[in-house]
mmCIF file with all atom_site columns, C-alpha atoms in Angstrom:
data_model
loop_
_atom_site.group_PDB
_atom_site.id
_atom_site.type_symbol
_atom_site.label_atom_id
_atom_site.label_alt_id
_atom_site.label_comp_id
_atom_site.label_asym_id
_atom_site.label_entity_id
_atom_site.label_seq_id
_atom_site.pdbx_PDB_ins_code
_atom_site.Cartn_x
_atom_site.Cartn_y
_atom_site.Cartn_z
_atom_site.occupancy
_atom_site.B_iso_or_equiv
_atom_site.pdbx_formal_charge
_atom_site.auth_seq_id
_atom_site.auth_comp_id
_atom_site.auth_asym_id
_atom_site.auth_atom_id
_atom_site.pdbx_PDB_model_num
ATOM 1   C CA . UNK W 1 1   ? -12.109 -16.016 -16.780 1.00 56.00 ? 830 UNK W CA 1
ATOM 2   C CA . UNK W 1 2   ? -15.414 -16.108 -15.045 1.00 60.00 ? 831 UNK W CA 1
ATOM 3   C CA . UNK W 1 3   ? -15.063 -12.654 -13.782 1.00 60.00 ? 832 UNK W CA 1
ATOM 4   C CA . UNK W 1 4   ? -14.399 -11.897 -17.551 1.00 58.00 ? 833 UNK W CA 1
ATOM 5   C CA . UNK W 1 5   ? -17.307 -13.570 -18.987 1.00 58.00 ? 834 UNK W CA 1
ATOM 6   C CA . UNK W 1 6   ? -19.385 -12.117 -16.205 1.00 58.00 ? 835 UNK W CA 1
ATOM 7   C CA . UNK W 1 7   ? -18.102 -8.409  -17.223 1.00 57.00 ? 836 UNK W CA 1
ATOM 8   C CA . UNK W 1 8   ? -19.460 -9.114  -20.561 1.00 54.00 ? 837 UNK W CA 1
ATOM 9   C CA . UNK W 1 9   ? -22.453 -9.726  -19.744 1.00 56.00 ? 838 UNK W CA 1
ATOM 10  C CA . UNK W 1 10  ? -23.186 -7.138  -17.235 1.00 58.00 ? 839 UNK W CA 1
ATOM 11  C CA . UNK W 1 11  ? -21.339 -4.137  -15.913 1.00 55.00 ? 840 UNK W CA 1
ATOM 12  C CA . UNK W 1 12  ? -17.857 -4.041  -14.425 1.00 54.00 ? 841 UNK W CA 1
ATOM 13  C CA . UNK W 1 13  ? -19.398 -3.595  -10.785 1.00 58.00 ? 842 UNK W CA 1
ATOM 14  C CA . UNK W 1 14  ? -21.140 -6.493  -10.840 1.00 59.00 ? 843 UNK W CA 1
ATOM 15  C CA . UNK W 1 15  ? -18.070 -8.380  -12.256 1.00 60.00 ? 844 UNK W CA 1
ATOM 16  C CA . UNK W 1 16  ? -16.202 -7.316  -9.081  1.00 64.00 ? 845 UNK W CA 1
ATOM 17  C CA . UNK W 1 17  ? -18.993 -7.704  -6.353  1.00 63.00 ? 846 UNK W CA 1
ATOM 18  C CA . UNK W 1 18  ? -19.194 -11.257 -7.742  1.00 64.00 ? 847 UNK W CA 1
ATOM 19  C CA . UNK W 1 19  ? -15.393 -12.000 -6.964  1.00 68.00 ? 848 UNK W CA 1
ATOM 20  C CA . UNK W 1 20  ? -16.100 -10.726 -4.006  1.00 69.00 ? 849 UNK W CA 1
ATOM 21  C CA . UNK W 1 21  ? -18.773 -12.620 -3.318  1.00 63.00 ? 850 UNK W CA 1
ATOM 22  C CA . UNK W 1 22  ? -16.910 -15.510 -3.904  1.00 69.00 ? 851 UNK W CA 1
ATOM 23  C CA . UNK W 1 23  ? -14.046 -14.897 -1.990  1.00 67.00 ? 852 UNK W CA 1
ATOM 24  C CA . UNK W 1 24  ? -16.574 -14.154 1.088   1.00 68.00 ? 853 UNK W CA 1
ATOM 25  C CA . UNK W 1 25  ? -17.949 -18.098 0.793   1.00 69.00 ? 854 UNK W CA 1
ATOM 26  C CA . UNK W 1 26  ? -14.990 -19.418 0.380   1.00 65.00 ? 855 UNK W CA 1
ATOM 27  C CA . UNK W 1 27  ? -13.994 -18.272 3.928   1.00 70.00 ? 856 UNK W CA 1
ATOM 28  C CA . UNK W 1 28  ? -16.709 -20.180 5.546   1.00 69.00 ? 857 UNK W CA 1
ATOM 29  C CA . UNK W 1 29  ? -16.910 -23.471 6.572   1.00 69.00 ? 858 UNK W CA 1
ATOM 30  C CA . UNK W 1 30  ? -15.447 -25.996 4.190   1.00 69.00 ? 859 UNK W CA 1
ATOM 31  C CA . UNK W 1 31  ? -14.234 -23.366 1.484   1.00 69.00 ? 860 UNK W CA 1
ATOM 32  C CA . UNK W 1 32  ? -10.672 -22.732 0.420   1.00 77.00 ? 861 UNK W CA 1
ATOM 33  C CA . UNK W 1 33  ? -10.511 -19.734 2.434   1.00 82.00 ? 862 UNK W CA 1
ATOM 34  C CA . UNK W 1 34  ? -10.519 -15.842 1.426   1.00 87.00 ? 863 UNK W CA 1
ATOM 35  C CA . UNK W 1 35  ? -8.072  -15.378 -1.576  1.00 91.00 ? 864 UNK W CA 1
ATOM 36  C CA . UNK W 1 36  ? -6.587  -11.947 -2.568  1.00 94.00 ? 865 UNK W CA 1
ATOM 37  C CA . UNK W 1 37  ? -4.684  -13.842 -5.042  1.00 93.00 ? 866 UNK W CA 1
ATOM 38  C CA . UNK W 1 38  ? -7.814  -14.990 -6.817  1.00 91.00 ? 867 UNK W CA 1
ATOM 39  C CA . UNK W 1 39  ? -9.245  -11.496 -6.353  1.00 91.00 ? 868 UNK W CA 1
ATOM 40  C CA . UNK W 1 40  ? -6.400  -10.287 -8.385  1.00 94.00 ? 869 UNK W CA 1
ATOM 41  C CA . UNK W 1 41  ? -6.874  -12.754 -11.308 1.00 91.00 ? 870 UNK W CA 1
ATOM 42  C CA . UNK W 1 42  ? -11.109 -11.688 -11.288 1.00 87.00 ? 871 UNK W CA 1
ATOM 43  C CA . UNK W 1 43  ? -9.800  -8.216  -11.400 1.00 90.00 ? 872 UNK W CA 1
ATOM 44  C CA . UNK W 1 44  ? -7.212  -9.148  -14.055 1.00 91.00 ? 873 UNK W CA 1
ATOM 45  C CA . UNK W 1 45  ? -9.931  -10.997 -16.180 1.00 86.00 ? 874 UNK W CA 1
ATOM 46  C CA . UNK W 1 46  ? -12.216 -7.696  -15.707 1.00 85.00 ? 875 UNK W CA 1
ATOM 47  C CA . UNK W 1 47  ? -9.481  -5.037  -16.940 1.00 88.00 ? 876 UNK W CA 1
ATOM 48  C CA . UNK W 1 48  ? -8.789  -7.010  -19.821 1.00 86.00 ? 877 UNK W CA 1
ATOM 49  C CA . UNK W 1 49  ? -12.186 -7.993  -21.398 1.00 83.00 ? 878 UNK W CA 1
ATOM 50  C CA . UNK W 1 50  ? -12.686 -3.997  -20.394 1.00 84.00 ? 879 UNK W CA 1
ATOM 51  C CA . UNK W 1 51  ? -9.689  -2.715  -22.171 1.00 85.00 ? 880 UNK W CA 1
ATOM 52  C CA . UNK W 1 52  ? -10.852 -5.547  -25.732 1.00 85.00 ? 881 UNK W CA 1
ATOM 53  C CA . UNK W 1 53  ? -14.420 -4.071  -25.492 1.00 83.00 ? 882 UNK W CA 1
ATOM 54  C CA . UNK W 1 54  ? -14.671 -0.529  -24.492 1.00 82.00 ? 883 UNK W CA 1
ATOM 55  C CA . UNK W 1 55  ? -13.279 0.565   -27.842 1.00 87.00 ? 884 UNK W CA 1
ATOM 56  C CA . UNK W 1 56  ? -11.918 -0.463  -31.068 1.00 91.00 ? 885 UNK W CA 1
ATOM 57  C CA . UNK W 1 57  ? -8.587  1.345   -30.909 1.00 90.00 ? 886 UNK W CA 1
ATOM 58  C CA . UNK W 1 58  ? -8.472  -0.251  -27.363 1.00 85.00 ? 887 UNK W CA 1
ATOM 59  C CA . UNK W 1 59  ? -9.401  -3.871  -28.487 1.00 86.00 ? 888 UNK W CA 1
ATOM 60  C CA . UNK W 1 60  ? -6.538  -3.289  -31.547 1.00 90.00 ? 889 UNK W CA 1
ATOM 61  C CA . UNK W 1 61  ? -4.108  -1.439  -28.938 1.00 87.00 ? 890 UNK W CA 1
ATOM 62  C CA . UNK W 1 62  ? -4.527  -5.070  -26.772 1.00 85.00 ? 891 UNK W CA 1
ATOM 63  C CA . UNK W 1 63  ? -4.454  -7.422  -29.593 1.00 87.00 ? 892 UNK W CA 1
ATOM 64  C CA . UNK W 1 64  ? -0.925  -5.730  -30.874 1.00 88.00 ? 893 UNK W CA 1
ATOM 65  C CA . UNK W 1 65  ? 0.273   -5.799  -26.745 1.00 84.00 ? 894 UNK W CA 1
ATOM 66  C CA . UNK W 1 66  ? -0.181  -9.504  -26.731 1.00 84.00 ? 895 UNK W CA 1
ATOM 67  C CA . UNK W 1 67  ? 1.398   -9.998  -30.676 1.00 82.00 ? 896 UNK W CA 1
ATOM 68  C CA . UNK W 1 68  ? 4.160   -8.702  -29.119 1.00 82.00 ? 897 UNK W CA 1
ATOM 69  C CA . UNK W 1 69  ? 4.488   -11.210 -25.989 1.00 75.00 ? 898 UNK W CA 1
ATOM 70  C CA . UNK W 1 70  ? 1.906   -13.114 -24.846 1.00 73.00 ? 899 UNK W CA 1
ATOM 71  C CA . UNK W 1 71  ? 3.569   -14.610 -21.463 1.00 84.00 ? 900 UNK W CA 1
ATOM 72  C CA . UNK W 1 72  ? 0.873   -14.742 -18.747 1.00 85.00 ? 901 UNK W CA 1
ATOM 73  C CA . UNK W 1 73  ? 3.004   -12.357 -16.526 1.00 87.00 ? 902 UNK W CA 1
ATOM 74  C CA . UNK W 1 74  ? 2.159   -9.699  -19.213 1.00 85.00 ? 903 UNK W CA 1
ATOM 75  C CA . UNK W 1 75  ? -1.663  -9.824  -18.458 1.00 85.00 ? 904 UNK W CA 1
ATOM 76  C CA . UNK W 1 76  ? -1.545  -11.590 -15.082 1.00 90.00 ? 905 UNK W CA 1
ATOM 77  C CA . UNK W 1 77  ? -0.356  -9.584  -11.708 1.00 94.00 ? 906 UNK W CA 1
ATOM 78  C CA . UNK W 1 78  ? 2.166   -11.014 -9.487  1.00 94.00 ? 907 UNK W CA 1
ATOM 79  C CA . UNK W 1 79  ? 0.732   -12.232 -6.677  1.00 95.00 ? 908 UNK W CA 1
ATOM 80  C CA . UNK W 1 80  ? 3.125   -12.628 -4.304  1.00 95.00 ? 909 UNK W CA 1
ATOM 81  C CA . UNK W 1 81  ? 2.622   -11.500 -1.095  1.00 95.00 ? 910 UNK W CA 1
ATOM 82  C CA . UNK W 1 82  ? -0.902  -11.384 -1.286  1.00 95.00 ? 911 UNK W CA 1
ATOM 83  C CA . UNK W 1 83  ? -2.637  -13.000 1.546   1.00 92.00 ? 912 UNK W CA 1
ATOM 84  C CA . UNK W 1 84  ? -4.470  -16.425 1.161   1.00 92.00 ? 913 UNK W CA 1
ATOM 85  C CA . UNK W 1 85  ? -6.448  -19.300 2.516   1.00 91.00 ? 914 UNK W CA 1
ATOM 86  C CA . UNK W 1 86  ? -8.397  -16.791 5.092   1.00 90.00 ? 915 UNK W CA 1
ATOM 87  C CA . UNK W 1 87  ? -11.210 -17.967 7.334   1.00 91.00 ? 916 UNK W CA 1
ATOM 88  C CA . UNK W 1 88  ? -14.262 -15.930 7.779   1.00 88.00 ? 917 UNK W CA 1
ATOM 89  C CA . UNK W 1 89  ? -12.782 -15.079 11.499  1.00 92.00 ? 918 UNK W CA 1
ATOM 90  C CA . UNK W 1 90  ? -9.504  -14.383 10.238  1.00 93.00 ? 919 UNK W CA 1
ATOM 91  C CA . UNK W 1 91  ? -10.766 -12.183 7.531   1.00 92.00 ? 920 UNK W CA 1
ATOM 92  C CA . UNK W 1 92  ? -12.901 -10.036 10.041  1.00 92.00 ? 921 UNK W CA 1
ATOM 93  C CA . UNK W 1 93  ? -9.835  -9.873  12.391  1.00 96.00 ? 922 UNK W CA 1
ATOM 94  C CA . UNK W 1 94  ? -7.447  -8.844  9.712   1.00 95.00 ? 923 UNK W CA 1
ATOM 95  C CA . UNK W 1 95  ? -9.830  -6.650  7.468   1.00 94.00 ? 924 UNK W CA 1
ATOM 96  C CA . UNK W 1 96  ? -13.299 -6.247  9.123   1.00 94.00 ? 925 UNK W CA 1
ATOM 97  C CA . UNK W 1 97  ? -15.693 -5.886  5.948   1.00 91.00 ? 926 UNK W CA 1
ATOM 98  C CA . UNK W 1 98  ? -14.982 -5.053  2.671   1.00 88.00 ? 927 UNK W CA 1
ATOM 99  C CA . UNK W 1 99  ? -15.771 -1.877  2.744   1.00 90.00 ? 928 UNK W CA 1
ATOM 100 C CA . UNK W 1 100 ? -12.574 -1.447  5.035   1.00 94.00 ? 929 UNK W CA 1
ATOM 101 C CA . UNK W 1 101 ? -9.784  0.823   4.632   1.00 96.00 ? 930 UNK W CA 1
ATOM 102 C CA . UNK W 1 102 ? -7.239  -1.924  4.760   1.00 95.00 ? 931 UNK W CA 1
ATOM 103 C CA . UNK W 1 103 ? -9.379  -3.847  2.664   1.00 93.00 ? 932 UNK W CA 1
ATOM 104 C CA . UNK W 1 104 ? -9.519  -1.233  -0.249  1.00 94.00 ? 933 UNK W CA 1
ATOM 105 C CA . UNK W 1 105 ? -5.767  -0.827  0.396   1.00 96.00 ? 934 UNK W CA 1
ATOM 106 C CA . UNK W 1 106 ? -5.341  -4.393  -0.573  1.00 95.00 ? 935 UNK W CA 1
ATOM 107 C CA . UNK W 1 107 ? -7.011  -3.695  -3.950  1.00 94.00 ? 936 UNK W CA 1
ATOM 108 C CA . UNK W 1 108 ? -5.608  -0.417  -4.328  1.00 96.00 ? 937 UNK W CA 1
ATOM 109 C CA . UNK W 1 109 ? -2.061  -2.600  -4.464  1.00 96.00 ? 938 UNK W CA 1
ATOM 110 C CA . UNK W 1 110 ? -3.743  -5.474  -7.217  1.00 96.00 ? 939 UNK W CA 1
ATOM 111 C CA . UNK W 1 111 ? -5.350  -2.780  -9.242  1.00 95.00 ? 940 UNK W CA 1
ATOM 112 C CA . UNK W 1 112 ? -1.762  -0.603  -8.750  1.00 97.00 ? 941 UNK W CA 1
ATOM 113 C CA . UNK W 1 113 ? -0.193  -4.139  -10.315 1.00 97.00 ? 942 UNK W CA 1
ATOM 114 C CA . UNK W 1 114 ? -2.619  -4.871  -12.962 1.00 95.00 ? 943 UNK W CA 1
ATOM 115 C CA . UNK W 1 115 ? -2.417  -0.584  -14.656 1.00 94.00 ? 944 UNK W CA 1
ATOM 116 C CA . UNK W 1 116 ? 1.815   -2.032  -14.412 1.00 93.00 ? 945 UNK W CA 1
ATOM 117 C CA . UNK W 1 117 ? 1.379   -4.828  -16.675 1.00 91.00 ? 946 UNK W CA 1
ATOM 118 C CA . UNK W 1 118 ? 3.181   -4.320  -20.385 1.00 84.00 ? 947 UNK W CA 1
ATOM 119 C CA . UNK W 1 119 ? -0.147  -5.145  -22.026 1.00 83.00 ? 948 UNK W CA 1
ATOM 120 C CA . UNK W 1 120 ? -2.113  -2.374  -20.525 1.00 80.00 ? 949 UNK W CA 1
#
């Protein structure tokens, strides 16, 4: 939702850097740890308010989608498997940086999720 709301009011790359972002304090001290799970809901919230905004046939195309069914698991990606709860070490161990290869792989398989889901 925030990554949503955020979209709106600026551009999509800015919607994503600040999941990012967020995901990156978490895994320091006292956070909840790095979350590719949450990353896929901030990229879930950004592909849909993209899709309702970017035209009108779009916005219609999504409104009918969701007449249809409206079950979370029609907008929202699974997220099983994803990996969660990562400390900053643990993150930099498993991924490096962001700008990673198996770090964009990661996304690559949320975004690959998301394009699957019946409402898009």
């Amino acid at each position: 939702l925030y990554s949503a709301g955020i979209t709106l009011a600026t551009q999509q790359g800015i919607g994503i850097a600040a999941g990012e972002f967020k995901e990156l304090l978490d895994s320091g001290n006292g956070g909840s740890g790095f979350s590719f799970a949450d990353l896929a809901a901030d990229r879930a919230g950004i592909q849909f308010v993209t899709v309702a905004t970017t035209s009108e046939s779009g916005a219609q195309q999504l409104q009918q989608n969701l007449g249809v069914s409206n079950r979370e698991d029609d907008f929202f990606p699974d997220v099983s498997g994803l990996v969660e709860g990562l400390s900053e070490e643990q993150f930099r161990q498993q991924f490096g940086s962001t700008e990673s290869q198996r770090y964009r792989k990661q996304l690559a398989l949320i975004d690959q999720r998301i394009a699957r889901l019946p409402v898009y």
